[in-house]
Every structure is written in C-alpha cells, then in structure tokens.
mmCIF file of C-alpha atoms in Angstrom:
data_model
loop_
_atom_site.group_PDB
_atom_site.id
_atom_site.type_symbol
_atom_site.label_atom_id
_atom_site.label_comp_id
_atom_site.label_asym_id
_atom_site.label_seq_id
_atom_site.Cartn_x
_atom_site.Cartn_y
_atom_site.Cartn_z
ATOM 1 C CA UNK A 231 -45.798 -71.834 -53.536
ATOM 2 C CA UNK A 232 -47.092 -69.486 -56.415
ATOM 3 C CA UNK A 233 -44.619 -69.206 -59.264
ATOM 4 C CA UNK A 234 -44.526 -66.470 -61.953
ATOM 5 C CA UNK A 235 -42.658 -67.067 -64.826
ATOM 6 C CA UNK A 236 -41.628 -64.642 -67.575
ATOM 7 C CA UNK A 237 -38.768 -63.671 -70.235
ATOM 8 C CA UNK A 238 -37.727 -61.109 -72.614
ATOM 9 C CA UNK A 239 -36.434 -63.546 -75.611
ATOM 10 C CA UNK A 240 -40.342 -64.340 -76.326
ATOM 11 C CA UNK A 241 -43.068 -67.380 -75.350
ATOM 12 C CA UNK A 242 -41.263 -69.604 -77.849
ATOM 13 C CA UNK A 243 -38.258 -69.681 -76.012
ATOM 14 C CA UNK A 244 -36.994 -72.968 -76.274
ATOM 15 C CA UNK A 245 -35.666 -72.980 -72.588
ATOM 16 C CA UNK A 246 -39.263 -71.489 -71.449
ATOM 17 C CA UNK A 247 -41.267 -74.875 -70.752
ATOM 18 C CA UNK A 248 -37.763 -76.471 -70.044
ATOM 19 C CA UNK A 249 -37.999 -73.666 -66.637
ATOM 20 C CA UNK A 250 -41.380 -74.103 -66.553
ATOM 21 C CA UNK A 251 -40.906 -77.877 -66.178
ATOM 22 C CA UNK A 252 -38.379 -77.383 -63.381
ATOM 23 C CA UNK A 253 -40.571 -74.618 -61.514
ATOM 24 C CA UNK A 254 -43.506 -77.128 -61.182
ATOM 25 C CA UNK A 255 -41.634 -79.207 -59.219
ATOM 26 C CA UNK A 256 -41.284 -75.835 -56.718
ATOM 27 C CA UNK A 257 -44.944 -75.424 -56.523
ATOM 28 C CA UNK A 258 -48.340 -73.516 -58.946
ATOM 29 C CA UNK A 259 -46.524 -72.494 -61.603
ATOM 30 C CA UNK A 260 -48.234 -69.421 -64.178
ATOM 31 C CA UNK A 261 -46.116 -68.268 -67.242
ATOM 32 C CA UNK A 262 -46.822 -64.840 -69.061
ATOM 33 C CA UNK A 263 -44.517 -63.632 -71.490
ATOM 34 C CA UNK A 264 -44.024 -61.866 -74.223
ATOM 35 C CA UNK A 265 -45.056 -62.674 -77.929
ATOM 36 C CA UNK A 266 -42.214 -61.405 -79.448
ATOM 37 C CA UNK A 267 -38.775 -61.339 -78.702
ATOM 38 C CA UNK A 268 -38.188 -57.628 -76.210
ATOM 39 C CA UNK A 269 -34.822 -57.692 -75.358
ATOM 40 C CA UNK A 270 -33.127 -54.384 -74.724
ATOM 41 C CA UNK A 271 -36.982 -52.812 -73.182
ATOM 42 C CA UNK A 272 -35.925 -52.765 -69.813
ATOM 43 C CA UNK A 273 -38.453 -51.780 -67.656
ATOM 44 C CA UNK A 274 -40.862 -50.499 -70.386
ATOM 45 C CA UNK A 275 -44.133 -50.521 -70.629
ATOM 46 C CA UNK A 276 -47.464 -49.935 -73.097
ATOM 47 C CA UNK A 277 -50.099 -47.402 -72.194
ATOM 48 C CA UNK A 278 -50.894 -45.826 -75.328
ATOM 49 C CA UNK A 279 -52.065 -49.041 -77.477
ATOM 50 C CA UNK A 280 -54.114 -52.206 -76.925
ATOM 51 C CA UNK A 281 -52.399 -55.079 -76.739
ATOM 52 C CA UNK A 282 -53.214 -58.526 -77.247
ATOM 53 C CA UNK A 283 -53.270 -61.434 -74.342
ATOM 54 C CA UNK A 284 -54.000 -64.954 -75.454
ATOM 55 C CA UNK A 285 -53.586 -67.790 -73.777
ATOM 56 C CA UNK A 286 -51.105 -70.337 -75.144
ATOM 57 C CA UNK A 287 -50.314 -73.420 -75.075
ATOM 58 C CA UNK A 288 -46.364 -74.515 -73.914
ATOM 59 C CA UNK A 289 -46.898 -77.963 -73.614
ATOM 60 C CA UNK A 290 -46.109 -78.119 -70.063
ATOM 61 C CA UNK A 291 -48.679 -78.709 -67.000
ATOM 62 C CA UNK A 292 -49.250 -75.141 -66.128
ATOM 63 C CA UNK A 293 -51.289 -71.773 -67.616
ATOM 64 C CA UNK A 294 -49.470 -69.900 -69.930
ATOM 65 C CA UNK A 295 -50.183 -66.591 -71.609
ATOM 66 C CA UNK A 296 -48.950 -64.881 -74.762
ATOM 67 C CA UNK A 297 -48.798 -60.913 -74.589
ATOM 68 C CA UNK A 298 -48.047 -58.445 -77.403
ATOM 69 C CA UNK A 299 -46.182 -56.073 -74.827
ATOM 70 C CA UNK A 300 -43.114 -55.846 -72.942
ATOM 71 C CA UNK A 301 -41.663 -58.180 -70.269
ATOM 72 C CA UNK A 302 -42.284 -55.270 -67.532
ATOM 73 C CA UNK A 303 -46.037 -55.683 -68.867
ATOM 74 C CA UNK A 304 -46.061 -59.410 -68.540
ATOM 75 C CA UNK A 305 -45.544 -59.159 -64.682
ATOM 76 C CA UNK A 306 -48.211 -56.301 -64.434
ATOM 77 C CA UNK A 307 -50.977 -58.337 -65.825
ATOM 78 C CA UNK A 308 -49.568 -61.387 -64.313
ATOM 79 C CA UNK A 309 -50.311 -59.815 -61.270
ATOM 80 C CA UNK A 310 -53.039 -56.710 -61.523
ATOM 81 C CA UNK A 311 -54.857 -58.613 -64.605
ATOM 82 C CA UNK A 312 -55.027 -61.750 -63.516
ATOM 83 C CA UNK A 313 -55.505 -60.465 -59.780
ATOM 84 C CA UNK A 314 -52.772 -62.272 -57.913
ATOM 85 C CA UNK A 315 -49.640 -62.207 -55.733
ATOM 86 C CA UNK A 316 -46.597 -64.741 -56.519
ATOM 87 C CA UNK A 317 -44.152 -66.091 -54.259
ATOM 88 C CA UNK A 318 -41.929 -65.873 -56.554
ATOM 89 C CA UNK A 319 -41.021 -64.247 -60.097
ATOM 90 C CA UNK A 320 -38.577 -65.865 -62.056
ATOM 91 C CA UNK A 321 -37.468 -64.409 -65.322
ATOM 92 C CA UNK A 322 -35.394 -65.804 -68.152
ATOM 93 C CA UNK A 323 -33.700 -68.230 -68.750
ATOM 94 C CA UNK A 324 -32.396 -65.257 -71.038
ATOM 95 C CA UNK A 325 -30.335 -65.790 -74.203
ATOM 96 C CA UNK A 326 -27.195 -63.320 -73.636
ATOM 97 C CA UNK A 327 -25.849 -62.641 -70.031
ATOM 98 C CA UNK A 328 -27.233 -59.809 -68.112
ATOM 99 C CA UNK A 329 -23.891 -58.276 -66.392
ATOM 100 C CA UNK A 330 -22.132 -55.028 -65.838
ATOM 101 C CA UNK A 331 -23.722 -52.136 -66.617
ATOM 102 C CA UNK A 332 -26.163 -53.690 -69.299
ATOM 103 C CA UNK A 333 -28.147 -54.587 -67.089
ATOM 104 C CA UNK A 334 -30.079 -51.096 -67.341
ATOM 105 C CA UNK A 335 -30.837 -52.346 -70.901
ATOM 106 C CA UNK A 336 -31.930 -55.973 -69.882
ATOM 107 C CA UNK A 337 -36.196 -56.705 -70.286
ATOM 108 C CA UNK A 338 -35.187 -59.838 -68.308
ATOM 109 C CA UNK A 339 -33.946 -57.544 -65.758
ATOM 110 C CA UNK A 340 -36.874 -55.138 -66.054
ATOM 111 C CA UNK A 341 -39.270 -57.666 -65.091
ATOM 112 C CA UNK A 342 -37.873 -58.471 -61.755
ATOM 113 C CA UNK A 343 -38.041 -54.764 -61.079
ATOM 114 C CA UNK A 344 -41.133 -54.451 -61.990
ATOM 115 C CA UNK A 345 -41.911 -57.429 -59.903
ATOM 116 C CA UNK A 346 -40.389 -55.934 -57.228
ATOM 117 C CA UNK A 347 -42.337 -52.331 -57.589
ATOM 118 C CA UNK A 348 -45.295 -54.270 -57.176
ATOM 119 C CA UNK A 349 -44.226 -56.339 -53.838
ATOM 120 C CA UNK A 350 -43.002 -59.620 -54.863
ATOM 121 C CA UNK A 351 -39.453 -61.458 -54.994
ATOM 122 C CA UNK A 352 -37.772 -61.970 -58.341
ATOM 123 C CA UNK A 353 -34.441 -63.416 -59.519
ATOM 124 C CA UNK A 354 -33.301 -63.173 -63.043
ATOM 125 C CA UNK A 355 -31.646 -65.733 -65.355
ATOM 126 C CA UNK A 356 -29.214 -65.356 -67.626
ATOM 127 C CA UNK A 357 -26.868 -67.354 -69.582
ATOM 128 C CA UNK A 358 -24.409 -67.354 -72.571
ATOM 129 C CA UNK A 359 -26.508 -67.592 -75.694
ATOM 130 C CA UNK A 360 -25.032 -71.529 -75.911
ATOM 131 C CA UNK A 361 -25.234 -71.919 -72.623
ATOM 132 C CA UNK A 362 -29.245 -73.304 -71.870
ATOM 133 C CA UNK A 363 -27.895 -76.735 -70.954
ATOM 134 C CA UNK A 364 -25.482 -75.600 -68.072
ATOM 135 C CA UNK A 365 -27.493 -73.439 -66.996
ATOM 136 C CA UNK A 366 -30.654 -75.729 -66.414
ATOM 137 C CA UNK A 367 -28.114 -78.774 -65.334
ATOM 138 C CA UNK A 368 -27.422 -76.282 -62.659
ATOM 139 C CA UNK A 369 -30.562 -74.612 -61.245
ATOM 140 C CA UNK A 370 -31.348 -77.165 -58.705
ATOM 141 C CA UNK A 371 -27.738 -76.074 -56.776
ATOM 142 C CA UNK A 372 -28.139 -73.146 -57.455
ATOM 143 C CA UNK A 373 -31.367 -72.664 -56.218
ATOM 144 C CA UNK A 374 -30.379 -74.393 -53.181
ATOM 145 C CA UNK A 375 -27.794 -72.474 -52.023
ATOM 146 C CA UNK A 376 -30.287 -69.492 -52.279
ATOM 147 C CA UNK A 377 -32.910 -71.153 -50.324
ATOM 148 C CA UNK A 378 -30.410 -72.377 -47.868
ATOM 149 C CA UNK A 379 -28.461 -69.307 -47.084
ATOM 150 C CA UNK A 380 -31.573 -67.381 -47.127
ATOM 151 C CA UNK A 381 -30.040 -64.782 -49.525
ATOM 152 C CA UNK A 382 -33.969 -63.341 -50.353
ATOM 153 C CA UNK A 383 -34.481 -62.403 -46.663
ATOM 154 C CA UNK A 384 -32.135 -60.038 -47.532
ATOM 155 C CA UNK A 385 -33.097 -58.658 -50.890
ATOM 156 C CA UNK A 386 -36.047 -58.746 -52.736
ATOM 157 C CA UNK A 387 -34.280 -59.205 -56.472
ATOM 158 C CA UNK A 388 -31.449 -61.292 -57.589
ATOM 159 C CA UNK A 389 -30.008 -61.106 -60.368
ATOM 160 C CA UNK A 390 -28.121 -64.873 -61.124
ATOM 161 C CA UNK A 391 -25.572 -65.339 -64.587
ATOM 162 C CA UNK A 392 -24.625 -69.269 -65.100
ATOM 163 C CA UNK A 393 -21.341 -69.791 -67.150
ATOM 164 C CA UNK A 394 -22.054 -71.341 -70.688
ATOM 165 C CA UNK A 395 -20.470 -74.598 -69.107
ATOM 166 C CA UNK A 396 -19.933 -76.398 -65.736
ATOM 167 C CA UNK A 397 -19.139 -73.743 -62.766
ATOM 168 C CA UNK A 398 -16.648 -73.476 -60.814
ATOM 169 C CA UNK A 399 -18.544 -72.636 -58.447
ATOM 170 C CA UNK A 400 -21.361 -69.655 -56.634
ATOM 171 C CA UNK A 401 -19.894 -66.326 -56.211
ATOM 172 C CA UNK A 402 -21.883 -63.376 -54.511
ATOM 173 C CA UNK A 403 -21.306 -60.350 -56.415
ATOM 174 C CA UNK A 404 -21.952 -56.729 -57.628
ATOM 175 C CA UNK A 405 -22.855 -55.448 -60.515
ATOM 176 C CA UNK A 406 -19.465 -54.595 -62.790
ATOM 177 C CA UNK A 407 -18.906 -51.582 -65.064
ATOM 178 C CA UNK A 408 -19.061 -51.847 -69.089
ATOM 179 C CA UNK A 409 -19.125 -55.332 -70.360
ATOM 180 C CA UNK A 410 -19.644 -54.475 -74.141
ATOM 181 C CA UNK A 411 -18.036 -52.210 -75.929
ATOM 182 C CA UNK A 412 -20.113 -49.830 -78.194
ATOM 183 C CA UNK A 413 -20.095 -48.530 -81.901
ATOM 184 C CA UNK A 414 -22.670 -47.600 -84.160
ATOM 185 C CA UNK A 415 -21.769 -49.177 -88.130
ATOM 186 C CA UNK A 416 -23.974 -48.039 -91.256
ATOM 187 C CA UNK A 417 -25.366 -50.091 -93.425
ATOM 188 C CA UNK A 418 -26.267 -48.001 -96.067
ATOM 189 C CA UNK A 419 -29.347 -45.929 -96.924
ATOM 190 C CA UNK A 420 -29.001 -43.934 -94.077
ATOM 191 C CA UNK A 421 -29.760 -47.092 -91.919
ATOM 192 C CA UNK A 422 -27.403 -48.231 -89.271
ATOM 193 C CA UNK A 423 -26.807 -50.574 -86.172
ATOM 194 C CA UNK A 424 -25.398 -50.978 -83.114
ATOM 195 C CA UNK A 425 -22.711 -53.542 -82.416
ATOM 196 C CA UNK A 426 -20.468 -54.531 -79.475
ATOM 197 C CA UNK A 427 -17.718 -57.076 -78.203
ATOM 198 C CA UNK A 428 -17.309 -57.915 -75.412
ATOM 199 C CA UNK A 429 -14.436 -56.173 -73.157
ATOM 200 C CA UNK A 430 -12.274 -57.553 -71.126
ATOM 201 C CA UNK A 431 -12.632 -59.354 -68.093
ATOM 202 C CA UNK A 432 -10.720 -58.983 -64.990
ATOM 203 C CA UNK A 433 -10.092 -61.464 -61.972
ATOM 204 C CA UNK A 434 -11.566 -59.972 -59.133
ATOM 205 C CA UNK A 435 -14.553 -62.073 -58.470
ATOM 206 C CA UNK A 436 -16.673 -60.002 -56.524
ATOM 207 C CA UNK A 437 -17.712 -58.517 -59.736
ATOM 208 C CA UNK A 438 -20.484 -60.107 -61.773
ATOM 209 C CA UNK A 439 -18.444 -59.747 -64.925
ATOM 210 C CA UNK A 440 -15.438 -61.493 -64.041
ATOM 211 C CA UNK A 441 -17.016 -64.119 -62.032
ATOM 212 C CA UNK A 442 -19.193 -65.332 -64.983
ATOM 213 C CA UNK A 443 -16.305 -65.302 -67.004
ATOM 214 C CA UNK A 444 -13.743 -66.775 -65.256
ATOM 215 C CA UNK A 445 -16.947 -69.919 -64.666
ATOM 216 C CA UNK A 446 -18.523 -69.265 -61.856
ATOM 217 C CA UNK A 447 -22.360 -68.401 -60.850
ATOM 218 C CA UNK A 448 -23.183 -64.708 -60.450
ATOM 219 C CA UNK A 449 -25.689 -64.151 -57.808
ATOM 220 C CA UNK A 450 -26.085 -60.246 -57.691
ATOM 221 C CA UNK A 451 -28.316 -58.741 -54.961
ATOM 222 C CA UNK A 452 -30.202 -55.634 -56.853
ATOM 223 C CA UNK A 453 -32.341 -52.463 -55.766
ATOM 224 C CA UNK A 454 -35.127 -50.681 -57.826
ATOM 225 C CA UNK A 455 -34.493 -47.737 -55.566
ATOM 226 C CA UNK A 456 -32.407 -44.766 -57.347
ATOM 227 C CA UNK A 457 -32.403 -42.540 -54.759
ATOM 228 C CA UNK A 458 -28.590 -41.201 -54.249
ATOM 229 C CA UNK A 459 -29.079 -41.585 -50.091
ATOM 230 C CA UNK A 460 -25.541 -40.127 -49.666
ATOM 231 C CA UNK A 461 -25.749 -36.941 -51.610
ATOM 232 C CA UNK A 462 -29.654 -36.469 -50.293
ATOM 233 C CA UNK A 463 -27.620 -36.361 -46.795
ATOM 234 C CA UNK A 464 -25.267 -33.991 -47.813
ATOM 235 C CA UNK A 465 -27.675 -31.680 -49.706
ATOM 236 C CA UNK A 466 -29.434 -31.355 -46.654
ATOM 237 C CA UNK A 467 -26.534 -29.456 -44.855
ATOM 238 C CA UNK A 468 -26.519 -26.870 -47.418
#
C-alpha cells in the first residue's frame, strides 16, 4: 500500500512524523507538505511563481519533502512531480477542527480534494488544537471501522474530526452549517483581523458539528463535485 501524507499546519508539525510513524505500519509511506503553515488556502494553488521543493528530513523511516506552496500543491507534485499514484492520501493531523461550513476554508480539506481531482482516495484529519494525543490514541479504531465497513467503496474523500479527548464513540455524519461565528476587529493603522467563537452546538448527531462536540468521531463522506444536479434537471424543462 502507497501512502501520501500531507497537512496544512506546515512540515514541522509536531503530530506529522507522529502520523507518519503510524502510516508505516499501513504500508510505503511518502510525506510532502508544506513549508509554512497554509491554513485557510483551501484548494489553492501556485502558478505564477517558482517555488521551492527540498527534501527534508522528519526523522521517521520514510521520504519526506518540504514545499514553499500550498497543501493543494503538495498533492500535485506528490503525484504529477514525483510521477506516482497513492493508495491513499491522508492529510492532517490538522490543528483546529475542520467542521460545518469551514470546511470550504480548510487547506487540510483542500488537499483531499485535490487528491481526489486527480483519482486517488483521501480522508482528512482534524482535531481540537489540544487534542493530538486523542486523536492519535484513536486512529487505529478508527481506521478500522473504515476499513471494515468499507466506507471508501463508497466515497472517494472522508473527512474524519476526533474529539480533543476519549470518544464516545464513531458517528457517520454530514457536514453542519456555521460553526464560527464571524467579526472583523481593528487593530489600528488601518490594519485589522478576523476573529470568531465558536457557536453553539446542537444534539443531533448526524451533523459533524454536534457529533464532535458532544465526543464522538466525525466521519463525513465529501464530494468535489459542485454541480447543483437538481436544479440542472429542472432547468432543463424550461
């Protein structure tokens, strides 16, 4: 089994060789991510500037690469640079849950489409930004119950959120509506920022949102297709 691993919080991650470590054990794994930290770039990528690729090392048993460029990016040389096809693409484990509709914003995200655009599985990681140790305590269940109910037969992206401590358990879900809210504050000098707090959670754990935070897995099937199929029908008739 060919492994791709990748991120959007950077190649000095601390949980990066810590996932790396755990992947060998799956099968060949390659990591290629980015040099800094790209949360928040989606599925962006660089085609006006050169960019640097080094290799690097993670001090784990595998190849790793360092590249000045998006997540999104990472996958496309992973696979059209480097000339090769992956099993499977796992990106994160990412510092800041990826629920709701932030997920448009996510790079972690963004590189499992972009995985996906270019014919190969992907699941996403996420966690709570104290939540590394969970999370990795609970990958090998996790991953099972994915493997064993076949869930990427189905799909060709997941999208999985681990509580910041012990689950209560797997819950299949969809994606939920606003998790943060949003507010612009200035600084001063004309400069400003964008802040958020979390909103409210509800019970109803078939969304992503409330599952996580009522402490339970998220496993979210996704599609890189946009294509409104139900208004496309209707339009027809006109």
């Amino acid at each position: 089994m060919k492994i791709l691993i990748t991120n959007d919080d950077g190649i000095r991650s601390p949980v990066l060789p810590l996932l790396a470590k755990w992947a060998s054990t799956l099968g060949e794994v390659t990591v290629v991510a980015p040099k800094h930290e790209q949360s928040g770039k989606s599925q962006s990528i660089d085609f006006f500037r050169e960019v640097e690729i080094k290799r690097y090392d993670l001090g784990v048993d595998c190849e790793a690469w360092a590249m000045d460029s998006t997540p999104a990016d990472c996958v496309r040389f992973a696979t059209v640079g480097l000339d090769r096809r992956y099993d499977l693409v796992l990106s994160g484990i990412n510092r800041g849950f990826n629920l709701g509709d932030d997920i448009a914003y996510s790079g972690t995200v963004g590189a499992i489409l972009e995985a996906s655009r270019l014919g190969q599985q992907a699941i996403a990681l996420s966690t709570d930004t104290d939540g590394f140790d969970a999370a990795l305590a609970e990958l090998d269940s996790v991953y099972r119950y994915v493997t064993e109910k076949n869930l990427l037969s189905y799909t060709d992206l997941l999208n999985i959120n681990f509580p910041s401590h012990k689950s209560r358990g797997i819950c299949l879900t969809r994606q939920g509506g606003m998790f943060y809210s949003d507010a612009f504050v200035c600084k001063g000098n004309d400069m400003y920022i964008q802040v958020g707090d979390p909103v409210r959670a509800g019970n109803d754990l078939d969304v992503d949102i409330s599952a996580v935070i009522n402490g339970y897995v998220s496993i979210t099937p996704l599609t890189a297709q946009k294509t409104d199929f139900a208004a496309l029908e209707k339009m027809k008739n006109l």
